Coordinates of C-alpha atoms in Angstrom, one line a residue:
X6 CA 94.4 111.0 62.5
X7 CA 95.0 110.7 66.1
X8 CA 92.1 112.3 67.1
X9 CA 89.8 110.0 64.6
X10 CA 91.6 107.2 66.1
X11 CA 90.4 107.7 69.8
X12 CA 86.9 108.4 68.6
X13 CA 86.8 104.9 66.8
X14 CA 88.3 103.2 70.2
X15 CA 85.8 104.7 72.0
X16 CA 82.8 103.6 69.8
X17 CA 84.1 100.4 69.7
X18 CA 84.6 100.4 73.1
X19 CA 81.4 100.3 74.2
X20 CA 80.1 98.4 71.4
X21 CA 82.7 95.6 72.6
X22 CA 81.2 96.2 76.5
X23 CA 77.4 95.8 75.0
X24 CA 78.4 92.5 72.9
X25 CA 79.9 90.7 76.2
X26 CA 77.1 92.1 78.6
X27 CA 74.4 90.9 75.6
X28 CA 76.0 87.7 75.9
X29 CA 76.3 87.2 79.9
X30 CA 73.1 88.6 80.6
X31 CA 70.7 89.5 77.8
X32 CA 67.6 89.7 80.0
X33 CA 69.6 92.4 82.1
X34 CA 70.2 94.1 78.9
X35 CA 66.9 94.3 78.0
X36 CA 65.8 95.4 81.2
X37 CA 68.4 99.0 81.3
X38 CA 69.5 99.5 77.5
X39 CA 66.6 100.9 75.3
X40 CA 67.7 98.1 72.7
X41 CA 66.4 99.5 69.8
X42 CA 68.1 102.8 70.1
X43 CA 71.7 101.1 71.0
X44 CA 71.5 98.4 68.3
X45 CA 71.2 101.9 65.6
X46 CA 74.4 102.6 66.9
X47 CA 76.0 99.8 67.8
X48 CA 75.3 96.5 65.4
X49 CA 78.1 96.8 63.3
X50 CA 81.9 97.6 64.5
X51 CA 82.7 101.2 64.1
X52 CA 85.6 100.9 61.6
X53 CA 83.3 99.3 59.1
X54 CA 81.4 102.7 58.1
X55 CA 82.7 106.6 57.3
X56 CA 83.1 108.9 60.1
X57 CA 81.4 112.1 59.8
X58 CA 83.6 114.7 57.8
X59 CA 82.8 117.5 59.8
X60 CA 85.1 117.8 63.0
X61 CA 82.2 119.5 64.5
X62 CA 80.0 116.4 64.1
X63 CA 82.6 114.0 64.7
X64 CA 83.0 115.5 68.2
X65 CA 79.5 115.4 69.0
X66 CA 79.4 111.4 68.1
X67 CA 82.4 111.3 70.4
X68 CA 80.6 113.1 73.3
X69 CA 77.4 111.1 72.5
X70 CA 79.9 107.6 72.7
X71 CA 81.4 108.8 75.9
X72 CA 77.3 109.4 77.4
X73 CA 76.6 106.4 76.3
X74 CA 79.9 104.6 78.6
X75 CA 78.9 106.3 80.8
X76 CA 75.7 105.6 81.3
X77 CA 76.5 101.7 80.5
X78 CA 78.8 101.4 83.7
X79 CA 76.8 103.3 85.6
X80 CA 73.9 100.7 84.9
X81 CA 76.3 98.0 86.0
X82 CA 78.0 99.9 88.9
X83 CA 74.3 99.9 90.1
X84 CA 73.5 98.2 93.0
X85 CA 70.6 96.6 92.1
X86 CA 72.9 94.8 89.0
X87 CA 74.7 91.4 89.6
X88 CA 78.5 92.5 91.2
X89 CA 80.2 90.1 88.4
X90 CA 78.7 92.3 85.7
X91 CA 81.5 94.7 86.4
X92 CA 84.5 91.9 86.3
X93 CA 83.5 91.6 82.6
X94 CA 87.3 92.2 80.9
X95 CA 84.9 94.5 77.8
X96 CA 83.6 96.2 80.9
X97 CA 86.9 96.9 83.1
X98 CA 87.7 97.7 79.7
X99 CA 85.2 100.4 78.5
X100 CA 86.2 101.8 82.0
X101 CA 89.5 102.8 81.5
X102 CA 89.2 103.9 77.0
X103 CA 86.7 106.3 79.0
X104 CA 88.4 107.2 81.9
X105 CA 91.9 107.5 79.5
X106 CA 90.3 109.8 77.0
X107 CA 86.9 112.1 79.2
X108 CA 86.7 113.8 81.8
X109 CA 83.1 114.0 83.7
X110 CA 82.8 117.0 85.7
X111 CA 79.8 118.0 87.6
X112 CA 78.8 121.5 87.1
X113 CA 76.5 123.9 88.8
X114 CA 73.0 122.4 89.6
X115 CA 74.3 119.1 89.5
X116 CA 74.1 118.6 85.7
X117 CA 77.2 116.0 84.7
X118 CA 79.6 117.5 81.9
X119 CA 81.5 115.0 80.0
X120 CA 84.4 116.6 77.6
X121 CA 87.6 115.1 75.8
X122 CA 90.8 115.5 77.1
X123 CA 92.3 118.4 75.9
X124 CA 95.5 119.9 75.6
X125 CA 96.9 121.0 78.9
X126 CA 98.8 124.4 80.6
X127 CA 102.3 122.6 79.8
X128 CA 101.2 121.6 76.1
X129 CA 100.1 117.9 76.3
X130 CA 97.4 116.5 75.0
X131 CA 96.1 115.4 78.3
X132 CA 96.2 111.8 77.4
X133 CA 98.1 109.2 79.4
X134 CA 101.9 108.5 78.0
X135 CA 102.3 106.3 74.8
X136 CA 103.3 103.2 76.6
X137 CA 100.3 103.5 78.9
X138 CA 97.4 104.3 76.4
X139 CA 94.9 101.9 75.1
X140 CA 94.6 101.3 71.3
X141 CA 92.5 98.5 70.9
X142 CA 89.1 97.1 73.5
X143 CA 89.9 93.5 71.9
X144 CA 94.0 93.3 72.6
X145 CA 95.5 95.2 75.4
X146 CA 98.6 95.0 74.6
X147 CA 98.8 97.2 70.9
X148 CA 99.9 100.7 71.3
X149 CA 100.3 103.6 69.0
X150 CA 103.6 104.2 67.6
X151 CA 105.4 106.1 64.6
X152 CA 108.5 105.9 63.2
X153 CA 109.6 108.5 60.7
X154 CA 106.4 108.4 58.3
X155 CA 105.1 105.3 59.5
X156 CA 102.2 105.1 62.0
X157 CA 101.0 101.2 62.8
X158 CA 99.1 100.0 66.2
X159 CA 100.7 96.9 67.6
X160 CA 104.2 95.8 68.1
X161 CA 108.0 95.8 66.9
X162 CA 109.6 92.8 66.1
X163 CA 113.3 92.7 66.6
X164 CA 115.6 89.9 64.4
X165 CA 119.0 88.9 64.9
X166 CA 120.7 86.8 62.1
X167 CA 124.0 85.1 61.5
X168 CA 126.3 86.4 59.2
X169 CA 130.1 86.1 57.7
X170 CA 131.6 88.5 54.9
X171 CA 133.1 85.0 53.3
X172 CA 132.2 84.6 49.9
X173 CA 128.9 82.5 49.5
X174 CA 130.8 79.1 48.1
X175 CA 133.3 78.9 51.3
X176 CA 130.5 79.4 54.3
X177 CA 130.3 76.4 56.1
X178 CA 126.7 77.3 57.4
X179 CA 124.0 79.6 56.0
X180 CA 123.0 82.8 57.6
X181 CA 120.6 81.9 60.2
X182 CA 117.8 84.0 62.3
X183 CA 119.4 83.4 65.6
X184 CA 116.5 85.3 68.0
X185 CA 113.0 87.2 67.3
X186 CA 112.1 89.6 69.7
X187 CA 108.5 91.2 70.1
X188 CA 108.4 94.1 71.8
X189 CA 105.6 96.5 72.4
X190 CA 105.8 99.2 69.8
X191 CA 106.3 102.5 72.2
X192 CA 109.7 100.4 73.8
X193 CA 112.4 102.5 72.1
X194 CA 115.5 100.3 70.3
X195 CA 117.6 100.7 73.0
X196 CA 115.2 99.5 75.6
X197 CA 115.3 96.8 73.8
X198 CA 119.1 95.6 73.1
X199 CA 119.9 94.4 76.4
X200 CA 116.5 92.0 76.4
X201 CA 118.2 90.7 73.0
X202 CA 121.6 89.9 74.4
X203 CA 120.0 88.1 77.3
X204 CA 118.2 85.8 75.1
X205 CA 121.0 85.1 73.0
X206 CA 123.5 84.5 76.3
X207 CA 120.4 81.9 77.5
X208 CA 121.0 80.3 74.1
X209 CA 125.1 80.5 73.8
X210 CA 124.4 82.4 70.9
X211 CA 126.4 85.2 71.7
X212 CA 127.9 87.0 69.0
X213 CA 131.7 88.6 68.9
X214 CA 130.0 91.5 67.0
X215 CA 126.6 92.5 66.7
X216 CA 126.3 95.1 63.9
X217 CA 123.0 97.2 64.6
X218 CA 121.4 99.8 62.9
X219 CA 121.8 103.2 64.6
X220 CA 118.6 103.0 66.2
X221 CA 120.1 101.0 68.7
X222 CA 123.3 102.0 69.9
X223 CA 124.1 104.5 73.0
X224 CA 127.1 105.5 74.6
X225 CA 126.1 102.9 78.0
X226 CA 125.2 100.3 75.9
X227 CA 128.6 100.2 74.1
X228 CA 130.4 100.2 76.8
X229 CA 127.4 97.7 79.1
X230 CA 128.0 95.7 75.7
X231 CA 131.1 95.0 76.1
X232 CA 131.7 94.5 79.4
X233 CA 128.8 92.5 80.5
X234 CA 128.4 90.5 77.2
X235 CA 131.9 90.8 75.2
X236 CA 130.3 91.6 72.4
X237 CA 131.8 94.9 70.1
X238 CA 128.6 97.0 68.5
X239 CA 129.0 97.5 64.9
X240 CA 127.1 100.3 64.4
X241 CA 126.7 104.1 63.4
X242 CA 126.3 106.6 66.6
X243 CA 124.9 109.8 67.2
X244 CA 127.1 112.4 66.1
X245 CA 127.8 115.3 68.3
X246 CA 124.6 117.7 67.8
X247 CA 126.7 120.7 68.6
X248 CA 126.0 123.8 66.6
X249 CA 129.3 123.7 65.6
X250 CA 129.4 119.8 64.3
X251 CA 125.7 120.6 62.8
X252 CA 127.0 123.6 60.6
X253 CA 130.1 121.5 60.2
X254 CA 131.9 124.9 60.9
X255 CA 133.8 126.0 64.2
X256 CA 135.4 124.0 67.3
X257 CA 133.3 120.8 67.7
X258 CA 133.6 119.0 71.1
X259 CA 135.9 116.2 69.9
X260 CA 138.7 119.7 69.4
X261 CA 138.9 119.8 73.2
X262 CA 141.0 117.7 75.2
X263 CA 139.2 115.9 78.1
X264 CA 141.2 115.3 81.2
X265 CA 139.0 113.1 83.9
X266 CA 141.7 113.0 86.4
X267 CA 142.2 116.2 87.1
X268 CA 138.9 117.1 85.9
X269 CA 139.8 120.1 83.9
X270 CA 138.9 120.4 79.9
X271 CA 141.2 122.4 77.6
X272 CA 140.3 124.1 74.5
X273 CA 141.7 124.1 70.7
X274 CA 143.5 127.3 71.8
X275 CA 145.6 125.5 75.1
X276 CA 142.9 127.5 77.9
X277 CA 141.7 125.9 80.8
X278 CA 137.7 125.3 81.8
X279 CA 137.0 127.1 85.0
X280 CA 134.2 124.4 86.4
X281 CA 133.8 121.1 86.5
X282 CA 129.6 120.6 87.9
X283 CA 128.8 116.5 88.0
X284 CA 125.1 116.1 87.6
X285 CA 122.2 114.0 87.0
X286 CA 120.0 115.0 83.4
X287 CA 117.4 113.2 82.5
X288 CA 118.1 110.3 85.1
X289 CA 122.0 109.8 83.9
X290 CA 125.1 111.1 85.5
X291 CA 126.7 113.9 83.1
X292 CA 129.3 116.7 84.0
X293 CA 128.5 119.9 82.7
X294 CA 132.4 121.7 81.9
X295 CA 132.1 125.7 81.4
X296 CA 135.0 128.4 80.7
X297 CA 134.8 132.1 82.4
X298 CA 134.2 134.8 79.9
X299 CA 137.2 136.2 81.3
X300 CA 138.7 133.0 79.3
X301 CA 136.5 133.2 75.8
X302 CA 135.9 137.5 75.7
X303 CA 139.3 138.3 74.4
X304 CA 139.9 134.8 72.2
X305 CA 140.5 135.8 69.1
X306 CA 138.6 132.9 67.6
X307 CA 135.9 132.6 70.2
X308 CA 133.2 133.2 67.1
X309 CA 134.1 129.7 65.9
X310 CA 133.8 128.2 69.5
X311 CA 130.4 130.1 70.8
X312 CA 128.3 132.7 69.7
X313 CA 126.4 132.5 73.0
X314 CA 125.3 135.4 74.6
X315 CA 127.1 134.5 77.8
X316 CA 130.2 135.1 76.4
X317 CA 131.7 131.6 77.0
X318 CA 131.8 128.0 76.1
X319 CA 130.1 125.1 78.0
X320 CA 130.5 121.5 77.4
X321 CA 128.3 118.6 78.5
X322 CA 130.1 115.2 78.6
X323 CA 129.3 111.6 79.8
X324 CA 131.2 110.0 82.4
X325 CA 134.7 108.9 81.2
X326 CA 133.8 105.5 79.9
X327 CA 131.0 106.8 77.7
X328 CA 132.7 109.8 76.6
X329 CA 135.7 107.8 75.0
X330 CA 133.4 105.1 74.3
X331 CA 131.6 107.8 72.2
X332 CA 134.9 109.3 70.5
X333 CA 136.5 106.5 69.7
X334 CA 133.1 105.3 68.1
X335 CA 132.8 108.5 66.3
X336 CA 136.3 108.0 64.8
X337 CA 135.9 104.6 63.4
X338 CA 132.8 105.0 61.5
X339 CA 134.5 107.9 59.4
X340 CA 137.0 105.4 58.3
X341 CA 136.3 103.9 54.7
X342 CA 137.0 100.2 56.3
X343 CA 134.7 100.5 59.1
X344 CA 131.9 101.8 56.5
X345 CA 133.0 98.1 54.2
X346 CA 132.9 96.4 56.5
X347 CA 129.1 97.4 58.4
X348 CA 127.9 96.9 54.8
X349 CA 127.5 93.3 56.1
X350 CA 124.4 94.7 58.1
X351 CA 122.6 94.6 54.8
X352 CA 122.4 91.3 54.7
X353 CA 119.4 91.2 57.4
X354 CA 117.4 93.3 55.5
X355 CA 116.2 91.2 52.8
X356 CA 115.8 88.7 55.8
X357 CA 113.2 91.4 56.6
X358 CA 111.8 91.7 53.2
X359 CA 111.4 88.0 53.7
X360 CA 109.7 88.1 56.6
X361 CA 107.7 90.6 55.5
X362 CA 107.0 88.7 51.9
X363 CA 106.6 85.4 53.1
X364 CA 105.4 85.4 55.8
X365 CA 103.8 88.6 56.2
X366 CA 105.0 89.8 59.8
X367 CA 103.8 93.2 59.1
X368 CA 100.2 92.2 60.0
X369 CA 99.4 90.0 63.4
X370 CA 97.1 86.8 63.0
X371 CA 96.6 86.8 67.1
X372 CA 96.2 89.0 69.7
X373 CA 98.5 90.1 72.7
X374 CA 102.1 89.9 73.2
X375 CA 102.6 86.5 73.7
X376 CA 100.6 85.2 71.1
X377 CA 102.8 87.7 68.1
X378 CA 105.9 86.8 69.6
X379 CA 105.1 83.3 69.1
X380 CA 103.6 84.2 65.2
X381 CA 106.8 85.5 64.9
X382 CA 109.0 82.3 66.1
X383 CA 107.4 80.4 64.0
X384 CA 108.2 82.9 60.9
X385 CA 111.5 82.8 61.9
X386 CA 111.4 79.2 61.6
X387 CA 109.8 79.1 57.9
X388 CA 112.7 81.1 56.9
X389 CA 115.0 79.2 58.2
X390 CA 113.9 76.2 56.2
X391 CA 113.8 78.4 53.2
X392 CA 117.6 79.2 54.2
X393 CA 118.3 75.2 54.4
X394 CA 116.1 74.0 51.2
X395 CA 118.4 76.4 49.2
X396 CA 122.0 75.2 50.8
X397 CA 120.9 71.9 50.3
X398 CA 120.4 72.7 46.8
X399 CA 123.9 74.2 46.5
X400 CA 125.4 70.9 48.5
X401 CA 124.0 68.9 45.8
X402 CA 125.4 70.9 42.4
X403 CA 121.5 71.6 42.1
X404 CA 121.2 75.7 43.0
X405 CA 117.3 76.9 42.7
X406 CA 116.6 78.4 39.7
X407 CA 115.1 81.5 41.2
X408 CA 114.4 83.0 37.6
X409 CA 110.1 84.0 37.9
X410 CA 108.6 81.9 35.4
X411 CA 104.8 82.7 34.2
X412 CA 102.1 79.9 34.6
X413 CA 101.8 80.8 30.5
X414 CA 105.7 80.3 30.0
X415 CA 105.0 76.3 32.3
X416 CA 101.8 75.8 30.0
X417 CA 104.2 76.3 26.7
X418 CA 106.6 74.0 28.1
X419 CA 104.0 70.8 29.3
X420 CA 102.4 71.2 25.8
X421 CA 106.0 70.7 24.1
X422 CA 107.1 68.2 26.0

């Protein structure tokens, strides 16, 4: 699918590039493009007919699309050609799907070999990162993305409601949408949760507790939460991805007892770790904690604690204020209260449905960032209403009658009445 996708963006690509140049300079068109020839190809979008079947022949359309680029900008890169032909945004455009997903290599006798990026030595796909690579020639700012089993091009949209576990004739106020955010779809949840918090601080909508689903949550952003926002996370953590705690057998890392002042990290059977190694992984500070197989070989339990071939136990842990941040995170959510009570969360997700229902957020009416987050304020808005039409209805001993009635079912009744 991926691979079908790049060879549409690079059709349409230079379709887009021929549209805007037809339209800024036709008679230059005519002069360089054999029209006839390009119009075959290019007069309708690409989406709107069936790709080849064959991955053979759908290869060879790509390589004949990626020619055809390149042979466009190298008509307006010409001298001879106006200089503002190459500002075009469809051309600066077209220059970069190409330059993203070909390589053009001269080989020997001069002759120019243009090829797709392929999969490299360290087993990437030799494309640019996610966050970096062009999905569309008509809004820069969609990107690829999947989550579980869905794939979509375009953005993520992040809502934040009001909510109260009082029962529905004591609440003073309805639940509310109290911030949208729009993010580009390859930012990861965690990205961003700090954005959110800003925008609801800006606001003084600041909740005491913000209960997330566990896409959000980290061990910094607990803690950062916390401390820079007062706010307490409500929401399900990473469990410890030990082999141990993954088998559910054995001595998981919550067994051993962490002291940071001393630096020393003692296991389930009262022995002492032999290093403590601060270091940096994957840009964060972490302290890697190991026992001597001295320690572990003669344990009489060791089996449950490693079954590494280097005879002993190692531990990687967070700073202090993560790591108990973590634990006592850990803890809670196995209680049966904590689990009640984060049931709350579901309220927001037929606020979703709605958004989704109503106002149908899953598909964008404009293009770039800017212009969806403001769809997307706007939805927000409609649902609000919805939310005050139906307390006003409840104010006034009048609830909605949100039974579905059949236009057959309203003819019956007009013709009896």
């Amino acid at each position: 699918m991926g691979c079908l996708n790049r060879l549409e963006l690079a059709g349409e690509s230079v379709r887009a590039a021929v549209e805007a140049l037809t339209v800024a300079a036709p008679h230059w068109v005519a002069d360089v493009l054999d029209v006839p020839g390009w119009s075959r190809r290019y007069d309708t979008r690409i989406d709107t007919w069936r790709m080849p079947s064959s991955a053979t022949k759908r290869d060879q359309l790509a390589l004949t699309y990626a020619r055809d680029g390149f042979a466009l900008l190298s008509a307006v890169y010409d001298p001879r050609s106006e200089p503002w032909l190459r500002e075009l945004p469809a051309v600066q455009t077209l220059r970069t799907v190409l330059l993203q997903n070909y390589t053009r290599t001269t080989a020997r006798g001069g002759r120019e070999v243009v090829a797709r990026r392929a999969r490299t030595e360290e087993g990437g796909d030799g494309l640019p990162p996610g966050h970096l690579r062009i999905a569309s020639p008509y809004d820069l700012d969609t990107r690829w993305s999947a989550k579980r089993d869905t794939f979509w091009n375009g953005f993520k949209l992040h809502v934040s409601e009001s909510c109260t576990d009082a029962p529905e004739k004591e609440r003073t106020a309805p639940n509310l949408i109290t911030n949208v955010a729009t993010t580009a779809s390859t930012v990861p949840d965690t990205k961003a949760l700090d954005g959110i918090h800003q925008q609801l601080q800006r606001r003084g909508l600041l909740p005491g507790e913000h209960y997330l689903d566990s896409g959000y949550p980290s061990a910094d952003l607990i803690v950062k939460s916390r401390q820079a926002y007062g706010i307490a996370l409500i929401t399900p953590v990473l469990l410890d991805q030990s082999r141990q705690a993954r088998e559910n057998a054995g001595f998981q890392a919550d067994a051993f007892t962490i002291d940071f002042k001393y630096q020393q990290v003692t296991c389930p059977q009262g022995r002492a770790s032999s290093s403590w190694s601060p270091c940096t992984q994957h840009g964060y500070p972490m302290i890697v904690v190991a026992f001597t197989k001295p320690t572990c070989g003669p344990c009489p339990v060791r089996e449950l604690c490693t079954t590494s071939r280097r005879g002993f136990r190692q531990l990687t842990l967070n700073p202090r204020p993560l790591t108990e941040a973590l634990r006592t995170a850990r803890a809670e959510q196995a209680d049966r209260d904590w689990q009640d009570a984060y049931a709350l969360r579901a309220g927001v997700e037929g606020t979703i449905h709605q958004a989704l229902t109503v106002t149908d957020s899953r598909r964008a009416r404009y293009r770039g960032l800017a212009k969806t987050h403001l769809e997307h304020v706007h939805s927000a808005v409609a649902l609000n209403l919805m939310g005050l039409i139906r307390l006003n209805a409840w104010w006034n001993g009048k609830p909605l009658d949100r039974r579905h009635t059949s236009h057959l079912a309203r003819l019956e009744l007009s013709l009896a009445a």
